[in-house]
């Protein structure tokens, strides 16, 4: 078995583990800092909305030797200063996108591009997107997101409990905020592909969270009938038991998405891949983080305030204190003689050292005065 597989088995059996829940205030602080940074980037820079949302024109040229920078300069001058986004297509053509460009303004741009490319104007494919259509797309996207959130909360509240539903909702909002903030800071264009990517990463984040919650539900069954573990401790054990699985799932999902983002969108220049790949890459990483460091510790926090869990924690602490006191009383006191009134070693010594202490006593008894037969 590999080291990672062996570690996963030991984590699952509870032989080793990291106390994520006890350090939850650290994770909360890190998440708050990242969220504030994302919101600040969104407020300062805003989102670079694509023409599908803001309206505009898209010009697709035939195979040409004109560079993307030259085409951008021509398009911006012809459009009266509107910002043009130019992408090189695989067949040698160009895709020129200009937001907030009307029909009357699109004709001069098409003609100028035709002159620069030395082709007829009708050879350049022109598509116009009205702002009202973009507003409808944006409205539908927000409606779909709201419906998704409501259904998630209802499902988790029925399948588990309201505290888990609330924690999952906080984790999902956390992932959305970070992903949208990264889009604002990087300046990537927001397209319908971005919306698809956001909905996809919400599903991944919810999957990891539900896996942990399912283990927690099983581990916390009849929890008040025992006095070995508190609820936060059981939550931490459930989290550790699924830790390797969550990491493996996230890494396997990030590898192809990273290839799309860094190789396809970066090295090969396939800019259209950036729309969905950036949302997936950031969202998957944020979803794995929130499932481990936000959702489960938050559930433990909320559940610990329940009167039954408070009473359980009190009983657990009392039992551990009594066990520690009994262990301390069994230890030998300093200065006690090894003869005469020496206490019973098996009762006084800790279990780990009983054998070591009993062997010398046996040898001492063997070295005493001779028996009556020898005398």
Short mmCIF file of C-alpha atoms in Angstrom, two decimals:
data_model
loop_
_atom_site.label_atom_id
_atom_site.label_comp_id
_atom_site.label_asym_id
_atom_site.label_seq_id
_atom_site.Cartn_x
_atom_site.Cartn_y
_atom_site.Cartn_z
CA UNK A 1 0.00 0.00 0.00
CA UNK A 2 1.28 3.49 -0.83
CA UNK A 3 2.07 6.01 1.88
CA UNK A 4 -0.96 8.09 0.94
CA UNK A 5 -3.20 5.02 1.01
CA UNK A 6 -1.78 3.96 4.38
CA UNK A 7 -2.31 7.47 5.73
CA UNK A 8 -5.88 7.47 4.47
CA UNK A 9 -6.57 4.13 6.18
CA UNK A 10 -5.10 5.39 9.47
CA UNK A 11 -7.12 8.61 9.21
CA UNK A 12 -10.27 6.60 8.57
CA UNK A 13 -9.67 4.38 11.61
CA UNK A 14 -8.94 7.41 13.78
CA UNK A 15 -5.37 6.34 14.57
CA UNK A 16 -3.98 9.71 13.43
CA UNK A 17 -5.58 13.03 12.67
CA UNK A 18 -5.32 16.80 12.66
CA UNK A 19 -7.60 18.86 14.86
CA UNK A 20 -9.24 21.10 12.25
CA UNK A 21 -12.22 21.94 14.45
CA UNK A 22 -10.16 23.14 17.42
CA UNK A 23 -8.34 25.64 15.16
CA UNK A 24 -11.51 26.86 13.48
CA UNK A 25 -10.94 30.50 14.47
CA UNK A 26 -7.77 30.52 12.37
CA UNK A 27 -9.65 29.20 9.33
CA UNK A 28 -12.45 31.70 9.87
CA UNK A 29 -9.94 34.55 9.96
CA UNK A 30 -8.24 33.38 6.75
CA UNK A 31 -11.58 33.06 4.96
CA UNK A 32 -12.72 36.50 6.12
CA UNK A 33 -9.45 38.02 4.86
CA UNK A 34 -9.77 36.33 1.44
CA UNK A 35 -13.44 37.30 1.17
CA UNK A 36 -12.72 40.94 2.01
CA UNK A 37 -10.00 41.00 -0.66
CA UNK A 38 -12.41 39.54 -3.23
CA UNK A 39 -15.16 42.03 -2.36
CA UNK A 40 -12.67 44.92 -2.52
CA UNK A 41 -11.51 43.80 -5.97
CA UNK A 42 -15.11 43.54 -7.11
CA UNK A 43 -15.95 47.01 -5.77
CA UNK A 44 -12.86 48.72 -7.22
CA UNK A 45 -12.45 47.03 -10.60
CA UNK A 46 -15.87 45.52 -11.22
CA UNK A 47 -16.62 42.68 -13.62
CA UNK A 48 -15.67 42.72 -17.29
CA UNK A 49 -19.05 41.73 -18.69
CA UNK A 50 -19.10 40.10 -22.12
CA UNK A 51 -21.32 41.21 -24.96
CA UNK A 52 -23.80 38.48 -24.07
CA UNK A 53 -24.65 40.61 -21.01
CA UNK A 54 -23.78 44.17 -22.09
CA UNK A 55 -24.64 43.96 -25.79
CA UNK A 56 -22.30 44.71 -28.71
CA UNK A 57 -20.93 43.29 -31.94
CA UNK A 58 -18.70 40.36 -32.86
CA UNK A 59 -16.73 40.35 -36.12
CA UNK A 60 -15.26 37.09 -37.40
CA UNK A 61 -12.72 37.57 -40.18
CA UNK A 62 -11.45 35.05 -42.74
CA UNK A 63 -7.86 33.79 -42.79
CA UNK A 64 -5.56 36.81 -42.62
CA UNK A 65 -1.97 37.89 -42.06
CA UNK A 66 -3.02 40.95 -40.07
CA UNK A 67 -1.94 40.67 -36.44
CA UNK A 68 -4.34 40.86 -33.52
CA UNK A 69 -2.86 44.15 -32.33
CA UNK A 70 -3.31 45.77 -35.74
CA UNK A 71 -6.91 44.61 -35.98
CA UNK A 72 -7.58 45.90 -32.45
CA UNK A 73 -6.21 49.32 -33.32
CA UNK A 74 -8.35 49.55 -36.47
CA UNK A 75 -11.50 48.38 -34.67
CA UNK A 76 -11.10 50.84 -31.78
CA UNK A 77 -10.54 53.80 -34.11
CA UNK A 78 -13.50 52.88 -36.32
CA UNK A 79 -15.82 52.36 -33.32
CA UNK A 80 -15.06 55.75 -31.83
CA UNK A 81 -12.92 54.64 -28.91
CA UNK A 82 -14.79 51.50 -27.77
CA UNK A 83 -12.55 48.81 -26.31
CA UNK A 84 -12.03 45.88 -28.67
CA UNK A 85 -11.11 42.36 -27.62
CA UNK A 86 -9.33 40.39 -30.34
CA UNK A 87 -8.77 36.64 -30.28
CA UNK A 88 -6.87 34.55 -32.81
CA UNK A 89 -8.83 31.61 -34.16
CA UNK A 90 -7.35 28.23 -35.00
CA UNK A 91 -7.92 28.56 -38.74
CA UNK A 92 -5.98 31.83 -38.98
CA UNK A 93 -8.90 34.20 -38.66
CA UNK A 94 -9.69 36.76 -35.97
CA UNK A 95 -12.61 37.21 -33.60
CA UNK A 96 -13.08 40.89 -32.75
CA UNK A 97 -15.51 41.71 -29.98
CA UNK A 98 -16.66 45.25 -29.18
CA UNK A 99 -19.10 45.81 -26.31
CA UNK A 100 -21.93 48.36 -26.35
CA UNK A 101 -21.76 48.80 -30.13
CA UNK A 102 -24.99 49.52 -32.04
CA UNK A 103 -25.97 48.60 -35.61
CA UNK A 104 -25.08 52.01 -37.07
CA UNK A 105 -21.65 51.94 -35.41
CA UNK A 106 -20.96 48.38 -36.50
CA UNK A 107 -21.10 49.16 -40.25
CA UNK A 108 -18.04 51.51 -40.28
CA UNK A 109 -16.06 48.99 -38.23
CA UNK A 110 -16.87 46.23 -40.70
CA UNK A 111 -15.83 48.41 -43.64
CA UNK A 112 -12.54 49.49 -42.03
CA UNK A 113 -11.68 45.90 -41.21
CA UNK A 114 -12.45 44.88 -44.79
CA UNK A 115 -10.06 47.54 -46.06
CA UNK A 116 -7.32 46.47 -43.68
CA UNK A 117 -7.74 42.79 -44.59
CA UNK A 118 -8.16 43.57 -48.28
CA UNK A 119 -11.39 41.56 -48.53
CA UNK A 120 -15.00 42.35 -49.27
CA UNK A 121 -17.09 43.56 -46.36
CA UNK A 122 -19.57 40.69 -46.72
CA UNK A 123 -16.73 38.22 -46.10
CA UNK A 124 -16.59 39.39 -42.50
CA UNK A 125 -19.24 37.71 -40.38
CA UNK A 126 -20.96 40.24 -38.12
CA UNK A 127 -23.19 39.34 -35.18
CA UNK A 128 -25.03 41.94 -33.13
CA UNK A 129 -26.23 41.36 -29.57
CA UNK A 130 -28.76 43.77 -28.11
CA UNK A 131 -28.43 44.89 -24.48
CA UNK A 132 -31.98 43.76 -23.68
CA UNK A 133 -31.10 40.18 -24.61
CA UNK A 134 -28.02 40.38 -22.36
CA UNK A 135 -30.16 41.63 -19.48
CA UNK A 136 -32.50 38.68 -19.92
CA UNK A 137 -29.55 36.26 -19.85
CA UNK A 138 -28.20 37.87 -16.67
CA UNK A 139 -31.65 37.76 -15.04
CA UNK A 140 -32.09 34.07 -15.89
CA UNK A 141 -28.64 33.30 -14.51
CA UNK A 142 -29.43 34.96 -11.18
CA UNK A 143 -32.78 33.17 -11.01
CA UNK A 144 -31.13 29.82 -11.66
CA UNK A 145 -28.55 30.49 -8.96
CA UNK A 146 -31.21 31.49 -6.42
CA UNK A 147 -33.32 28.41 -7.17
CA UNK A 148 -30.23 26.21 -6.82
CA UNK A 149 -29.41 27.68 -3.41
CA UNK A 150 -32.97 27.25 -2.11
CA UNK A 151 -33.15 23.63 -3.27
CA UNK A 152 -29.77 22.87 -1.67
CA UNK A 153 -30.87 24.27 1.69
CA UNK A 154 -34.16 22.37 1.61
CA UNK A 155 -32.46 19.09 0.69
CA UNK A 156 -29.79 19.36 3.39
CA UNK A 157 -32.32 20.39 6.02
CA UNK A 158 -34.39 17.28 5.24
CA UNK A 159 -31.51 14.83 4.76
CA UNK A 160 -29.45 16.08 7.71
CA UNK A 161 -30.48 19.07 9.83
CA UNK A 162 -30.81 22.85 9.58
CA UNK A 163 -27.36 23.52 11.05
CA UNK A 164 -25.71 21.50 8.28
CA UNK A 165 -27.88 23.25 5.68
CA UNK A 166 -26.80 26.65 7.02
CA UNK A 167 -23.12 25.65 7.08
CA UNK A 168 -23.32 24.34 3.49
CA UNK A 169 -24.99 27.58 2.36
CA UNK A 170 -22.25 29.66 4.00
CA UNK A 171 -19.62 27.52 2.26
CA UNK A 172 -21.30 27.95 -1.13
CA UNK A 173 -21.56 31.74 -0.74
CA UNK A 174 -17.92 31.73 0.34
CA UNK A 175 -16.90 29.89 -2.86
CA UNK A 176 -19.00 32.15 -5.10
CA UNK A 177 -17.61 35.33 -3.56
CA UNK A 178 -14.00 34.23 -3.96
CA UNK A 179 -14.50 33.10 -7.56
CA UNK A 180 -16.27 36.30 -8.61
CA UNK A 181 -13.62 38.38 -6.80
CA UNK A 182 -10.84 36.61 -8.68
CA UNK A 183 -12.63 37.35 -11.95
CA UNK A 184 -12.74 41.03 -11.02
CA UNK A 185 -9.05 41.12 -10.02
CA UNK A 186 -7.83 39.20 -13.10
CA UNK A 187 -10.10 41.06 -15.50
CA UNK A 188 -11.32 38.00 -17.41
CA UNK A 189 -14.50 38.44 -19.38
CA UNK A 190 -17.74 37.17 -17.87
CA UNK A 191 -19.70 35.09 -20.37
CA UNK A 192 -22.43 32.43 -20.22
CA UNK A 193 -19.55 29.95 -19.95
CA UNK A 194 -18.59 31.65 -16.70
CA UNK A 195 -22.09 31.10 -15.32
CA UNK A 196 -21.91 27.42 -16.30
CA UNK A 197 -18.57 27.15 -14.54
CA UNK A 198 -19.96 28.75 -11.38
CA UNK A 199 -22.89 26.35 -11.23
CA UNK A 200 -20.53 23.43 -11.83
CA UNK A 201 -18.17 24.32 -8.99
CA UNK A 202 -21.11 24.73 -6.62
CA UNK A 203 -21.97 21.11 -7.33
CA UNK A 204 -18.39 19.99 -6.61
CA UNK A 205 -18.25 21.98 -3.39
CA UNK A 206 -21.59 20.59 -2.26
CA UNK A 207 -20.46 17.03 -3.03
CA UNK A 208 -17.41 17.26 -0.73
CA UNK A 209 -19.49 18.86 2.01
CA UNK A 210 -22.23 16.22 1.84
CA UNK A 211 -19.65 13.40 2.03
CA UNK A 212 -18.28 14.81 5.30
CA UNK A 213 -21.76 15.52 6.66
CA UNK A 214 -22.88 11.95 5.92
CA UNK A 215 -19.98 10.55 7.94
CA UNK A 216 -20.71 13.02 10.71
CA UNK A 217 -24.36 12.01 10.79
CA UNK A 218 -23.42 8.35 11.23
CA UNK A 219 -20.75 9.09 13.83
CA UNK A 220 -23.04 11.31 15.90
CA UNK A 221 -25.86 8.77 16.09
CA UNK A 222 -26.78 8.13 19.76
CA UNK A 223 -23.98 10.50 20.73
CA UNK A 224 -25.64 11.42 24.04
CA UNK A 225 -25.52 7.78 25.20
CA UNK A 226 -21.71 7.76 25.44
CA UNK A 227 -19.15 9.84 27.33
CA UNK A 228 -15.99 9.25 25.28
CA UNK A 229 -16.21 12.09 22.72
CA UNK A 230 -17.81 15.50 22.43
CA UNK A 231 -19.62 16.57 19.25
CA UNK A 232 -16.69 18.69 17.94
CA UNK A 233 -14.37 15.71 18.43
CA UNK A 234 -16.66 13.41 16.47
CA UNK A 235 -16.97 16.07 13.76
CA UNK A 236 -13.19 16.26 13.54
CA UNK A 237 -12.89 12.45 13.33
CA UNK A 238 -15.44 12.39 10.49
CA UNK A 239 -13.53 15.12 8.68
CA UNK A 240 -10.22 13.30 9.00
CA UNK A 241 -11.74 10.03 7.80
CA UNK A 242 -12.73 11.64 4.47
CA UNK A 243 -9.75 14.00 4.18
CA UNK A 244 -7.66 11.98 1.73
CA UNK A 245 -10.71 11.23 -0.39
CA UNK A 246 -11.57 14.94 -0.65
CA UNK A 247 -7.99 15.86 -1.55
CA UNK A 248 -7.76 13.12 -4.20
CA UNK A 249 -11.08 14.13 -5.76
CA UNK A 250 -10.05 17.79 -5.92
CA UNK A 251 -6.60 17.13 -7.36
CA UNK A 252 -7.98 14.80 -10.05
CA UNK A 253 -10.55 17.45 -11.00
CA UNK A 254 -8.01 20.30 -10.99
CA UNK A 255 -5.52 18.61 -13.34
CA UNK A 256 -7.62 18.78 -16.55
CA UNK A 257 -9.05 22.17 -15.61
CA UNK A 258 -5.52 23.49 -15.04
CA UNK A 259 -4.54 22.16 -18.46
CA UNK A 260 -7.43 24.09 -20.03
CA UNK A 261 -6.54 27.28 -18.18
CA UNK A 262 -2.75 27.40 -18.34
CA UNK A 263 -2.02 25.43 -21.52
CA UNK A 264 -5.13 25.95 -23.63
CA UNK A 265 -5.89 29.50 -22.57
CA UNK A 266 -2.35 30.64 -21.78
CA UNK A 267 0.21 28.96 -24.03
CA UNK A 268 -2.02 28.11 -26.99
CA UNK A 269 -3.97 31.36 -26.88
CA UNK A 270 -7.43 29.76 -26.90
CA UNK A 271 -8.95 32.68 -25.00
CA UNK A 272 -12.50 31.35 -25.07
CA UNK A 273 -11.42 28.53 -22.76
CA UNK A 274 -10.55 31.05 -20.05
CA UNK A 275 -14.21 31.87 -19.41
CA UNK A 276 -15.13 28.52 -17.97
CA UNK A 277 -11.71 27.17 -16.94
CA UNK A 278 -10.89 30.03 -14.53
CA UNK A 279 -14.25 29.67 -12.78
CA UNK A 280 -13.73 25.92 -12.48
CA UNK A 281 -10.13 26.15 -11.27
CA UNK A 282 -10.71 28.80 -8.59
CA UNK A 283 -14.07 27.35 -7.59
CA UNK A 284 -12.80 23.79 -7.17
CA UNK A 285 -9.91 24.93 -4.98
CA UNK A 286 -12.18 27.20 -2.92
CA UNK A 287 -14.79 24.43 -2.64
CA UNK A 288 -12.28 21.93 -1.26
CA UNK A 289 -11.06 24.55 1.23
CA UNK A 290 -14.56 25.48 2.40
CA UNK A 291 -15.63 21.84 2.81
CA UNK A 292 -12.68 21.11 5.11
CA UNK A 293 -12.04 24.39 6.91
CA UNK A 294 -15.45 26.13 6.92
CA UNK A 295 -18.48 23.83 6.66
CA UNK A 296 -17.60 21.14 9.21
CA UNK A 297 -16.08 23.46 11.86
CA UNK A 298 -19.13 25.73 11.50
CA UNK A 299 -21.49 22.79 12.08
CA UNK A 300 -19.50 21.84 15.18
CA UNK A 301 -19.69 25.43 16.38
CA UNK A 302 -23.45 25.62 15.93
CA UNK A 303 -24.12 22.16 17.37
CA UNK A 304 -21.97 22.82 20.45
CA UNK A 305 -24.45 25.49 21.52
CA UNK A 306 -27.24 22.92 21.80
CA UNK A 307 -28.12 22.22 25.48
CA UNK A 308 -27.77 18.46 25.01
CA UNK A 309 -24.30 18.86 23.50
CA UNK A 310 -23.29 21.19 26.32
CA UNK A 311 -24.40 18.60 28.86
CA UNK A 312 -22.51 15.90 26.95
CA UNK A 313 -19.33 17.96 26.88
CA UNK A 314 -19.64 18.51 30.63
CA UNK A 315 -19.98 14.75 31.26
CA UNK A 316 -17.02 13.98 29.00
CA UNK A 317 -14.82 16.49 30.81
CA UNK A 318 -15.92 15.15 34.20
CA UNK A 319 -15.14 11.57 33.21
CA UNK A 320 -11.72 12.53 31.87
CA UNK A 321 -10.93 14.50 35.01
CA UNK A 322 -11.91 11.52 37.18
CA UNK A 323 -9.77 9.20 35.06
CA UNK A 324 -6.80 11.55 35.31
CA UNK A 325 -7.22 11.80 39.07
CA UNK A 326 -7.37 8.02 39.45
CA UNK A 327 -4.28 7.65 37.29
CA UNK A 328 -2.43 10.18 39.41
CA UNK A 329 -3.38 8.35 42.61
CA UNK A 330 -2.03 5.07 41.24
CA UNK A 331 1.44 6.56 40.62
CA UNK A 332 4.06 5.88 43.41
CA UNK A 333 4.95 8.84 45.58
CA UNK A 334 8.53 10.13 45.80
CA UNK A 335 10.59 8.78 48.71
CA UNK A 336 8.54 5.65 49.33
CA UNK A 337 10.58 2.59 50.38
CA UNK A 338 10.74 -0.39 48.09
CA UNK A 339 10.31 -2.74 51.14
CA UNK A 340 7.80 -3.18 53.86
CA UNK A 341 4.98 -0.76 53.23
CA UNK A 342 5.58 -0.59 49.48
CA UNK A 343 2.18 -0.42 47.76
CA UNK A 344 0.98 -3.01 45.29
CA UNK A 345 2.87 -2.14 42.13
CA UNK A 346 0.24 -3.43 39.77
CA UNK A 347 -2.32 -1.03 41.24
CA UNK A 348 -0.02 1.97 41.63
CA UNK A 349 1.97 2.04 38.40
CA UNK A 350 0.61 3.01 34.99
CA UNK A 351 -0.17 0.10 32.73
CA UNK A 352 2.79 0.79 30.44
CA UNK A 353 5.41 0.28 33.17
CA UNK A 354 3.94 -2.51 35.33
CA UNK A 355 6.13 -5.20 33.82
CA UNK A 356 9.31 -3.16 34.16
CA UNK A 357 8.70 -2.48 37.83
CA UNK A 358 7.69 -6.04 38.81
CA UNK A 359 10.79 -7.75 37.47
CA UNK A 360 13.30 -6.17 39.90
CA UNK A 361 11.01 -7.02 42.83
CA UNK A 362 11.05 -10.68 41.82
CA UNK A 363 14.84 -10.71 41.69
CA UNK A 364 15.07 -9.10 45.17
CA UNK A 365 12.84 -11.80 46.62
CA UNK A 366 15.09 -14.43 45.08
CA UNK A 367 18.16 -12.92 46.76
CA UNK A 368 16.72 -12.99 50.33
CA UNK A 369 17.87 -15.23 53.18
CA UNK A 370 18.11 -18.95 52.51
CA UNK A 371 15.13 -21.18 52.98
CA UNK A 372 14.65 -23.44 55.96
CA UNK A 373 15.82 -26.53 54.07
CA UNK A 374 19.29 -25.10 53.46
CA UNK A 375 19.61 -23.96 57.01
#
